[in-house]
Amino acid sequence: MGKTTLKEFEAVFPLLVDELMGALESYKISPEAAAWYRRVLEHNTVGGKCNRGMSVVDTYSILTGKDKLDDTEYLRSAILGWCTELLQAYFLVADDIMDSSKTRRGSPCWYLHEGVGMIAINDAFMLEAAIYVLLKKHFRQESYYVDLLELFHETTFQTELGQLLDLITAPEDRVDLSKFSLEKHSFIVIFKTAYYSFYLPVALAMYMAGIATPENLKQAQDVLIPLGEYFQIQDDYLDCYGDPEHIGKIGTDIKDNKCGWLINQALAIATPEQREILDSNYGKKDDEAEARVKKVFVELDLEKRYQDYEEAVVGKIRKMIDNVDESSGLKKEVLTSFLNKIYKRSK
């Protein structure tokens, strides 16, 4: 089945920026403010891998059985893909402020750019608002327009709930491992990552392909949410055990007091002595403290624990995909393609 390329997908974005600029002109906003918004859009939305956005196009291709989409279908599925990328941009701009992060995609975070500062909070809101300007322009006449609006609103709320639990469970400046648990970790990753990264792109394509029945949406969600949880647990694992050259960054979860899968596994099985080491070293911006935590992880053989988890969860997900009923239009290939991208990845 034909896959979209990053180049093809990115070629759509300038058209959408022009449309958003047109919306600003209709409000007669100053050229200075319009130029600012253009810079916000171009800097924060483009430059990532665009996996979420391109998944909308690829899923639509699989669902319609078309190796090559016509120009209109490609444009419309890519617009929904870019709405997903705008949602991601909105989350990341805000997240970087909340986490006091320094870099994003190899350059300074948006709020650290000269002259930006806390204006970035409003810029984040405006990235989100762009989604609804584009949906109205391109999908208002469709029977599923309200479904698209509700899907974006619900997914946004779910992601914010995950972020809330993450922020209050693991603040960077106050380490309290007694607040951590595998249940909280599961909620955080499902709500903060799985819904908008896995379920949203597929559900959008299903609405556009006309197969978004409640049964099909539930079938997709039942597979994609555990898949998204597995993806994030894999991310937690790679942060500690992955090759920084492969991943493109040095892992910082231990120093950042992240409520990650590894620390929660460790807390569940640590001896009192090991627990003491974790309590006094986790979440410290200190190389030696980080090394002490990693030593406990090695003693507990968390690498093997992760590999066992991966095989078990992938086996379960494969079984769930096998049981998907394709009779009303949902294709197993959609779900398998997501699993294949993730299984055994190293970056």
Tab-separated table of N, CA, C and O in Angstrom, residues 205-319:
chain	number	residue	atom	x	y	z
A	205	ALA	N	-8.984	9.186	10.221
A	205	ALA	CA	-9.032	8.525	8.913
A	205	ALA	C	-10.310	7.696	8.771
A	205	ALA	O	-10.907	7.619	7.683
A	206	MET	N	-10.761	7.089	9.869
A	206	MET	CA	-11.988	6.283	9.832
A	206	MET	C	-13.211	7.151	9.542
A	206	MET	O	-14.091	6.773	8.766
A	207	TYR	N	-13.265	8.344	10.162
A	207	TYR	CA	-14.378	9.250	9.867
A	207	TYR	C	-14.362	9.646	8.395
A	207	TYR	O	-15.391	9.621	7.719
A	208	MET	N	-13.193	9.992	7.890
A	208	MET	CA	-13.091	10.434	6.498
A	208	MET	C	-13.440	9.297	5.528
A	208	MET	O	-14.036	9.518	4.476
A	209	ALA	N	-13.094	8.055	5.918
A	209	ALA	CA	-13.371	6.905	5.042
A	209	ALA	C	-14.803	6.385	5.194
A	209	ALA	O	-15.215	5.464	4.490
A	210	GLY	N	-15.546	6.988	6.140
A	210	GLY	CA	-16.954	6.609	6.301
A	210	GLY	C	-17.181	5.294	7.020
A	210	GLY	O	-18.223	4.656	6.860
A	211	ILE	N	-16.214	4.855	7.836
A	211	ILE	CA	-16.396	3.570	8.542
A	211	ILE	C	-16.356	3.735	10.064
A	211	ILE	O	-16.156	2.765	10.788
A	212	ALA	N	-16.547	4.981	10.541
A	212	ALA	CA	-16.403	5.231	11.980
A	212	ALA	C	-17.680	4.898	12.749
A	212	ALA	O	-18.279	5.741	13.397
A	213	THR	N	-18.082	3.615	12.686
A	213	THR	CA	-19.217	3.177	13.505
A	213	THR	C	-18.719	3.042	14.948
A	213	THR	O	-17.522	2.860	15.179
A	214	PRO	N	-19.633	3.100	15.925
A	214	PRO	CA	-19.202	2.912	17.320
A	214	PRO	C	-18.425	1.602	17.510
A	214	PRO	O	-17.437	1.546	18.245
A	215	GLU	N	-18.850	0.527	16.804
A	215	GLU	CA	-18.181	-0.774	16.948
A	215	GLU	C	-16.750	-0.706	16.413
A	215	GLU	O	-15.813	-1.196	17.044
A	216	ASN	N	-16.591	-0.093	15.231
A	216	ASN	CA	-15.251	0.001	14.637
A	216	ASN	C	-14.325	0.884	15.469
A	216	ASN	O	-13.148	0.580	15.647
A	217	LEU	N	-14.861	2.001	15.944
A	217	LEU	CA	-14.043	2.895	16.772
A	217	LEU	C	-13.592	2.173	18.040
A	217	LEU	O	-12.445	2.297	18.473
A	218	LYS	N	-14.503	1.383	18.620
A	218	LYS	CA	-14.139	0.636	19.841
A	218	LYS	C	-13.079	-0.421	19.525
A	218	LYS	O	-12.117	-0.586	20.279
A	219	GLN	N	-13.247	-1.114	18.405
A	219	GLN	CA	-12.245	-2.126	18.025
A	219	GLN	C	-10.859	-1.494	17.864
A	219	GLN	O	-9.857	-2.033	18.324
A	220	ALA	N	-10.836	-0.336	17.198
A	220	ALA	CA	-9.559	0.350	16.978
A	220	ALA	C	-8.967	0.804	18.311
A	220	ALA	O	-7.782	0.604	18.583
A	221	GLN	N	-9.809	1.402	19.144
A	221	GLN	CA	-9.334	1.922	20.428
A	221	GLN	C	-8.803	0.802	21.322
A	221	GLN	O	-7.770	0.956	21.986
A	222	ASP	N	-9.486	-0.339	21.319
A	222	ASP	CA	-9.083	-1.461	22.174
A	222	ASP	C	-7.675	-1.972	21.856
A	222	ASP	O	-6.993	-2.517	22.726
A	223	VAL	N	-7.252	-1.807	20.597
A	223	VAL	CA	-5.894	-2.219	20.217
A	223	VAL	C	-4.912	-1.063	20.349
A	223	VAL	O	-3.792	-1.218	20.843
A	224	LEU	N	-5.337	0.130	19.916
A	224	LEU	CA	-4.397	1.256	19.817
A	224	LEU	C	-3.989	1.823	21.175
A	224	LEU	O	-2.871	2.325	21.323
A	225	ILE	N	-4.860	1.752	22.163
A	225	ILE	CA	-4.492	2.297	23.482
A	225	ILE	C	-3.413	1.436	24.148
A	225	ILE	O	-2.381	1.964	24.574
A	226	PRO	N	-3.559	0.095	24.203
A	226	PRO	CA	-2.447	-0.718	24.728
A	226	PRO	C	-1.167	-0.562	23.894
A	226	PRO	O	-0.060	-0.582	24.424
A	227	LEU	N	-1.347	-0.378	22.591
A	227	LEU	CA	-0.195	-0.170	21.705
A	227	LEU	C	0.523	1.130	22.065
A	227	LEU	O	1.762	1.185	22.115
A	228	GLY	N	-0.252	2.163	22.356
A	228	GLY	CA	0.332	3.447	22.752
A	228	GLY	C	1.031	3.361	24.098
A	228	GLY	O	2.084	3.967	24.309
A	229	GLU	N	0.455	2.561	24.996
A	229	GLU	CA	1.088	2.366	26.310
A	229	GLU	C	2.420	1.638	26.137
A	229	GLU	O	3.445	2.020	26.719
A	230	TYR	N	2.430	0.607	25.301
A	230	TYR	CA	3.660	-0.132	25.004
A	230	TYR	C	4.717	0.798	24.395
A	230	TYR	O	5.888	0.770	24.783
A	231	PHE	N	4.290	1.659	23.470
A	231	PHE	CA	5.212	2.606	22.825
A	231	PHE	C	5.904	3.492	23.868
A	231	PHE	O	7.111	3.707	23.830
A	232	GLN	N	5.122	3.994	24.831
A	232	GLN	CA	5.692	4.898	25.830
A	232	GLN	C	6.606	4.149	26.814
A	232	GLN	O	7.641	4.663	27.220
A	233	ILE	N	6.236	2.926	27.157
A	233	ILE	CA	7.088	2.119	28.036
A	233	ILE	C	8.412	1.827	27.329
A	233	ILE	O	9.490	1.885	27.931
A	234	GLN	N	8.319	1.570	26.029
A	234	GLN	CA	9.522	1.365	25.222
A	234	GLN	C	10.383	2.628	25.218
A	234	GLN	O	11.614	2.564	25.319
A	235	ASP	N	9.727	3.770	25.141
A	235	ASP	CA	10.424	5.060	25.192
A	235	ASP	C	11.167	5.222	26.524
A	235	ASP	O	12.305	5.670	26.559
A	236	ASP	N	10.490	4.862	27.615
A	236	ASP	CA	11.111	4.930	28.948
A	236	ASP	C	12.346	4.024	29.003
A	236	ASP	O	13.377	4.385	29.575
A	237	TYR	N	12.212	2.844	28.420
A	237	TYR	CA	13.323	1.886	28.394
A	237	TYR	C	14.494	2.446	27.580
A	237	TYR	O	15.646	2.415	28.016
A	238	LEU	N	14.195	2.975	26.387
A	238	LEU	CA	15.256	3.501	25.512
A	238	LEU	C	15.944	4.718	26.124
A	238	LEU	O	17.121	4.967	25.881
A	239	ASP	N	15.209	5.478	26.936
A	239	ASP	CA	15.800	6.645	27.593
A	239	ASP	C	17.003	6.223	28.447
A	239	ASP	O	17.988	6.949	28.559
A	240	CYS	N	16.902	5.040	29.036
A	240	CYS	CA	17.973	4.556	29.921
A	240	CYS	C	18.933	3.616	29.191
A	240	CYS	O	20.144	3.692	29.375
A	241	TYR	N	18.397	2.744	28.339
A	241	TYR	CA	19.217	1.676	27.750
A	241	TYR	C	19.499	1.856	26.255
A	241	TYR	O	20.252	1.072	25.679
A	242	GLY	N	18.861	2.846	25.629
A	242	GLY	CA	19.071	3.032	24.190
A	242	GLY	C	20.413	3.692	23.890
A	242	GLY	O	21.043	4.278	24.768
A	243	ASP	N	20.828	3.600	22.644
A	243	ASP	CA	22.071	4.238	22.192
A	243	ASP	C	21.758	5.698	21.857
A	243	ASP	O	20.981	5.966	20.948
A	244	PRO	N	22.373	6.665	22.588
A	244	PRO	CA	22.061	8.087	22.336
A	244	PRO	C	22.251	8.495	20.876
A	244	PRO	O	21.523	9.334	20.355
A	245	GLU	N	23.197	7.869	20.193
A	245	GLU	CA	23.404	8.210	18.771
A	245	GLU	C	22.203	7.809	17.930
A	245	GLU	O	21.829	8.483	16.985
A	246	HIS	N	21.609	6.676	18.276
A	246	HIS	CA	20.413	6.200	17.581
A	246	HIS	C	19.206	7.080	17.868
A	246	HIS	O	18.428	7.430	17.008
A	247	ILE	N	19.053	7.378	19.173
A	247	ILE	CA	17.846	8.083	19.633
A	247	ILE	C	17.907	9.571	19.310
A	247	ILE	O	16.886	10.231	19.150
A	248	GLY	N	19.123	10.098	19.215
A	248	GLY	CA	19.279	11.523	18.916
A	248	GLY	C	19.288	12.394	20.156
A	248	GLY	O	19.256	13.610	20.080
A	249	LYS	N	19.278	11.785	21.344
A	249	LYS	CA	19.358	12.583	22.578
A	249	LYS	C	19.882	11.708	23.708
A	249	LYS	O	19.819	10.474	23.637
A	250	ILE	N	20.399	12.356	24.728
A	250	ILE	CA	20.860	11.631	25.920
A	250	ILE	C	19.684	11.557	26.893
A	250	ILE	O	19.017	12.557	27.153
A	251	GLY	N	19.435	10.371	27.406
A	251	GLY	CA	18.287	10.190	28.302
A	251	GLY	C	18.422	10.999	29.587
A	251	GLY	O	19.503	11.078	30.166
A	252	THR	N	17.309	11.598	30.021
A	252	THR	CA	17.345	12.432	31.239
A	252	THR	C	16.242	12.071	32.232
A	252	THR	O	16.021	12.788	33.193
A	253	ASP	N	15.527	10.964	31.995
A	253	ASP	CA	14.366	10.647	32.839
A	253	ASP	C	14.723	10.520	34.318
A	253	ASP	O	13.958	10.952	35.188
A	254	ILE	N	15.877	9.925	34.626
A	254	ILE	CA	16.260	9.715	36.035
A	254	ILE	C	16.504	11.072	36.703
A	254	ILE	O	15.968	11.361	37.773
A	255	LYS	N	17.286	11.926	36.024
A	255	LYS	CA	17.586	13.251	36.601
A	255	LYS	C	16.337	14.130	36.689
A	255	LYS	O	16.230	14.985	37.555
A	256	ASP	N	15.400	13.930	35.749
A	256	ASP	CA	14.198	14.775	35.695
A	256	ASP	C	13.060	14.286	36.591
A	256	ASP	O	11.948	14.805	36.514
A	257	ASN	N	13.321	13.254	37.397
A	257	ASN	CA	12.298	12.730	38.314
A	257	ASN	C	11.055	12.240	37.559
A	257	ASN	O	9.923	12.419	38.006
A	258	LYS	N	11.246	11.625	36.403
A	258	LYS	CA	10.102	11.157	35.605
A	258	LYS	C	9.467	9.925	36.246
A	258	LYS	O	10.177	9.017	36.706
A	259	CYS	N	8.136	9.912	36.250
A	259	CYS	CA	7.403	8.744	36.747
A	259	CYS	C	7.381	7.706	35.621
A	259	CYS	O	6.345	7.447	35.008
A	260	GLY	N	8.551	7.130	35.340
A	260	GLY	CA	8.694	6.218	34.205
A	260	GLY	C	8.488	4.764	34.590
A	260	GLY	O	8.368	4.409	35.768
A	261	TRP	N	8.478	3.905	33.574
A	261	TRP	CA	8.222	2.480	33.774
A	261	TRP	C	9.341	1.826	34.577
A	261	TRP	O	9.095	1.009	35.468
A	262	LEU	N	10.592	2.191	34.284
A	262	LEU	CA	11.733	1.529	34.939
A	262	LEU	C	11.736	1.777	36.450
A	262	LEU	O	11.891	0.853	37.242
A	263	ILE	N	11.560	3.042	36.845
A	263	ILE	CA	11.586	3.346	38.282
A	263	ILE	C	10.415	2.663	38.994
A	263	ILE	O	10.556	2.150	40.105
A	264	ASN	N	9.267	2.605	38.343
A	264	ASN	CA	8.118	1.944	38.974
A	264	ASN	C	8.327	0.437	39.109
A	264	ASN	O	7.926	-0.167	40.100
A	265	GLN	N	8.959	-0.162	38.105
A	265	GLN	CA	9.309	-1.584	38.215
A	265	GLN	C	10.292	-1.794	39.363
A	265	GLN	O	10.162	-2.727	40.161
A	266	ALA	N	11.293	-0.900	39.429
A	266	ALA	CA	12.309	-1.012	40.474
A	266	ALA	C	11.685	-0.893	41.859
A	266	ALA	O	11.995	-1.673	42.776
A	267	LEU	N	10.775	0.076	42.031
A	267	LEU	CA	10.146	0.285	43.345
A	267	LEU	C	9.346	-0.939	43.775
A	267	LEU	O	9.224	-1.238	44.963
A	268	ALA	N	8.792	-1.650	42.791
A	268	ALA	CA	7.951	-2.814	43.114
A	268	ALA	C	8.763	-3.993	43.642
A	268	ALA	O	8.229	-4.838	44.371
A	269	ILE	N	10.074	-4.061	43.292
A	269	ILE	CA	10.844	-5.260	43.653
A	269	ILE	C	12.138	-4.966	44.433
A	269	ILE	O	12.875	-5.878	44.771
A	270	ALA	N	12.399	-3.679	44.714
A	270	ALA	CA	13.671	-3.324	45.376
A	270	ALA	C	13.711	-3.826	46.816
A	270	ALA	O	12.686	-3.885	47.508
A	271	THR	N	14.907	-4.183	47.278
A	271	THR	CA	15.120	-4.488	48.705
A	271	THR	C	15.092	-3.149	49.463
A	271	THR	O	15.243	-2.088	48.849
A	272	PRO	N	14.943	-3.188	50.800
A	272	PRO	CA	14.956	-1.921	51.555
A	272	PRO	C	16.225	-1.095	51.294
A	272	PRO	O	16.161	0.134	51.197
A	273	GLU	N	17.371	-1.781	51.143
A	273	GLU	CA	18.631	-1.057	50.897
A	273	GLU	C	18.595	-0.375	49.525
A	273	GLU	O	18.993	0.788	49.388
A	274	GLN	N	18.115	-1.125	48.536
A	274	GLN	CA	18.036	-0.553	47.177
A	274	GLN	C	17.035	0.609	47.149
A	274	GLN	O	17.269	1.626	46.502
A	275	ARG	N	15.949	0.448	47.879
A	275	ARG	CA	14.924	1.499	47.935
A	275	ARG	C	15.518	2.793	48.505
A	275	ARG	O	15.225	3.896	48.036
A	276	GLU	N	16.349	2.634	49.494
A	276	GLU	CA	16.997	3.796	50.106
A	276	GLU	C	17.882	4.536	49.091
A	276	GLU	O	17.878	5.766	49.015
A	277	ILE	N	18.613	3.758	48.309
A	277	ILE	CA	19.475	4.355	47.266
A	277	ILE	C	18.612	5.109	46.248
A	277	ILE	O	18.918	6.240	45.849
A	278	LEU	N	17.503	4.491	45.845
A	278	LEU	CA	16.607	5.144	44.875
A	278	LEU	C	16.031	6.429	45.460
A	278	LEU	O	16.010	7.473	44.810
A	279	ASP	N	15.560	6.351	46.720
A	279	ASP	CA	14.961	7.530	47.370
A	279	ASP	C	15.948	8.691	47.456
A	279	ASP	O	15.573	9.846	47.280
A	280	SER	N	17.205	8.384	47.729
A	280	SER	CA	18.148	9.488	47.946
A	280	SER	C	18.871	9.945	46.670
A	280	SER	O	19.575	10.942	46.699
A	281	ASN	N	18.685	9.229	45.549
A	281	ASN	CA	19.415	9.622	44.334
A	281	ASN	C	18.534	9.934	43.126
A	281	ASN	O	18.977	10.617	42.195
A	282	TYR	N	17.299	9.430	43.121
A	282	TYR	CA	16.438	9.647	41.940
A	282	TYR	C	16.022	11.118	41.858
A	282	TYR	O	15.757	11.759	42.877
A	283	GLY	N	15.990	11.661	40.653
A	283	GLY	CA	15.529	13.039	40.460
A	283	GLY	C	16.559	14.096	40.786
A	283	GLY	O	16.223	15.279	40.896
A	284	LYS	N	17.823	13.701	40.955
A	284	LYS	CA	18.880	14.687	41.240
A	284	LYS	C	19.638	15.009	39.956
A	284	LYS	O	19.973	14.118	39.182
A	285	LYS	N	19.927	16.307	39.760
A	285	LYS	CA	20.665	16.724	38.559
A	285	LYS	C	22.156	16.478	38.800
A	285	LYS	O	22.949	17.409	38.931
A	286	ASP	N	22.505	15.221	38.894
A	286	ASP	CA	23.857	14.883	39.335
A	286	ASP	C	24.246	13.555	38.684
A	286	ASP	O	23.544	12.544	38.840
A	287	ASP	N	25.360	13.548	37.958
A	287	ASP	CA	25.783	12.344	37.224
A	287	ASP	C	26.011	11.154	38.143
A	287	ASP	O	25.677	10.015	37.806
A	288	GLU	N	26.603	11.417	39.315
A	288	GLU	CA	26.908	10.307	40.229
A	288	GLU	C	25.640	9.702	40.811
A	288	GLU	O	25.522	8.482	40.959
A	289	ALA	N	24.681	10.559	41.145
A	289	ALA	CA	23.393	10.061	41.661
A	289	ALA	C	22.701	9.221	40.585
A	289	ALA	O	22.159	8.144	40.870
A	290	GLU	N	22.735	9.711	39.352
A	290	GLU	CA	22.129	8.969	38.237
A	290	GLU	C	22.799	7.597	38.091
A	290	GLU	O	22.115	6.577	37.895
A	291	ALA	N	24.122	7.565	38.209
A	291	ALA	CA	24.862	6.299	38.077
A	291	ALA	C	24.459	5.313	39.183
A	291	ALA	O	24.352	4.098	38.943
A	292	ARG	N	24.220	5.834	40.386
A	292	ARG	CA	23.811	4.956	41.501
A	292	ARG	C	22.431	4.343	41.222
A	292	ARG	O	22.191	3.170	41.517
A	293	VAL	N	21.526	5.153	40.672
A	293	VAL	CA	20.187	4.644	40.317
A	293	VAL	C	20.324	3.568	39.238
A	293	VAL	O	19.722	2.489	39.326
A	294	LYS	N	21.142	3.849	38.218
A	294	LYS	CA	21.316	2.889	37.116
A	294	LYS	C	21.917	1.571	37.622
A	294	LYS	O	21.590	0.499	37.110
A	295	LYS	N	22.781	1.673	38.629
A	295	LYS	CA	23.397	0.462	39.195
A	295	LYS	C	22.306	-0.418	39.835
A	295	LYS	O	22.303	-1.644	39.679
A	296	VAL	N	21.368	0.221	40.531
A	296	VAL	CA	20.245	-0.547	41.115
A	296	VAL	C	19.418	-1.187	39.988
A	296	VAL	O	19.014	-2.353	40.091
A	297	PHE	N	19.196	-0.438	38.908
A	297	PHE	CA	18.447	-0.998	37.770
A	297	PHE	C	19.134	-2.249	37.228
A	297	PHE	O	18.479	-3.235	36.877
A	298	VAL	N	20.467	-2.205	37.165
A	298	VAL	CA	21.235	-3.365	36.673
A	298	VAL	C	21.096	-4.532	37.655
A	298	VAL	O	20.851	-5.680	37.252
A	299	GLU	N	21.231	-4.227	38.951
A	299	GLU	CA	21.090	-5.282	39.976
A	299	GLU	C	19.723	-5.962	39.885
A	299	GLU	O	19.591	-7.170	40.105
A	300	LEU	N	18.694	-5.190	39.560
A	300	LEU	CA	17.329	-5.731	39.479
A	300	LEU	C	17.028	-6.346	38.110
A	300	LEU	O	15.927	-6.841	37.876
A	301	ASP	N	18.018	-6.285	37.211
A	301	ASP	CA	17.896	-6.842	35.850
A	301	ASP	C	16.652	-6.330	35.123
A	301	ASP	O	15.859	-7.096	34.569
A	302	LEU	N	16.495	-5.003	35.157
A	302	LEU	CA	15.309	-4.405	34.523
A	302	LEU	C	15.322	-4.551	33.001
A	302	LEU	O	14.261	-4.556	32.369
A	303	GLU	N	16.512	-4.716	32.438
A	303	GLU	CA	16.585	-4.903	30.984
A	303	GLU	C	15.855	-6.189	30.585
A	303	GLU	O	15.047	-6.211	29.666
A	304	LYS	N	16.114	-7.243	31.333
A	304	LYS	CA	15.451	-8.534	31.073
A	304	LYS	C	13.954	-8.416	31.361
A	304	LYS	O	13.112	-8.937	30.633
A	305	ARG	N	13.617	-7.683	32.409
A	305	ARG	CA	12.206	-7.487	32.773
A	305	ARG	C	11.463	-6.787	31.633
A	305	ARG	O	10.330	-7.125	31.316
A	306	TYR	N	12.130	-5.802	31.019
A	306	TYR	CA	11.512	-5.104	29.893
A	306	TYR	C	11.330	-6.047	28.702
A	306	TYR	O	10.270	-6.063	28.068
A	307	GLN	N	12.370	-6.824	28.406
A	307	GLN	CA	12.279	-7.732	27.244
A	307	GLN	C	11.152	-8.750	27.428
A	307	GLN	O	10.422	-9.053	26.480
A	308	ASP	N	10.985	-9.245	28.640
A	308	ASP	CA	9.872	-10.171	28.928
A	308	ASP	C	8.530	-9.460	28.744
A	308	ASP	O	7.580	-10.024	28.184
A	309	TYR	N	8.469	-8.230	29.259
A	309	TYR	CA	7.230	-7.440	29.110
A	309	TYR	C	6.911	-7.254	27.628
A	309	TYR	O	5.768	-7.440	27.192
A	310	GLU	N	7.934	-6.869	26.838
A	310	GLU	CA	7.715	-6.584	25.410
A	310	GLU	C	7.135	-7.802	24.692
A	310	GLU	O	6.150	-7.693	23.962
A	311	GLU	N	7.730	-8.961	24.917
A	311	GLU	CA	7.237	-10.171	24.231
A	311	GLU	C	5.806	-10.488	24.653
A	311	GLU	O	4.967	-10.851	23.834
A	312	ALA	N	5.516	-10.328	25.948
A	312	ALA	CA	4.163	-10.644	26.453
A	312	ALA	C	3.131	-9.693	25.871
A	312	ALA	O	2.070	-10.112	25.385
A	313	VAL	N	3.445	-8.394	25.882
A	313	VAL	CA	2.445	-7.419	25.438
A	313	VAL	C	2.243	-7.490	23.916
A	313	VAL	O	1.117	-7.379	23.420
A	314	VAL	N	3.317	-7.723	23.174
A	314	VAL	CA	3.180	-7.824	21.711
A	314	VAL	C	2.372	-9.065	21.341
A	314	VAL	O	1.525	-9.018	20.443
A	315	GLY	N	2.590	-10.154	22.087
A	315	GLY	CA	1.781	-11.360	21.865
A	315	GLY	C	0.295	-11.078	22.066
A	315	GLY	O	-0.557	-11.482	21.266
A	316	LYS	N	0.005	-10.340	23.141
A	316	LYS	CA	-1.397	-9.989	23.453
A	316	LYS	C	-2.007	-9.108	22.361
A	316	LYS	O	-3.144	-9.305	21.927
A	317	ILE	N	-1.235	-8.100	21.933
A	317	ILE	CA	-1.740	-7.166	20.916
A	317	ILE	C	-1.978	-7.893	19.592
A	317	ILE	O	-2.990	-7.670	18.921
A	318	ARG	N	-1.054	-8.797	19.241
A	318	ARG	CA	-1.232	-9.563	17.986
A	318	ARG	C	-2.524	-10.378	18.029
A	318	ARG	O	-3.251	-10.471	17.050
A	319	LYS	N	-2.786	-10.965	19.188
A	319	LYS	CA	-4.007	-11.773	19.348
A	319	LYS	C	-5.238	-10.878	19.177
A	319	LYS	O	-6.226	-11.264	18.537
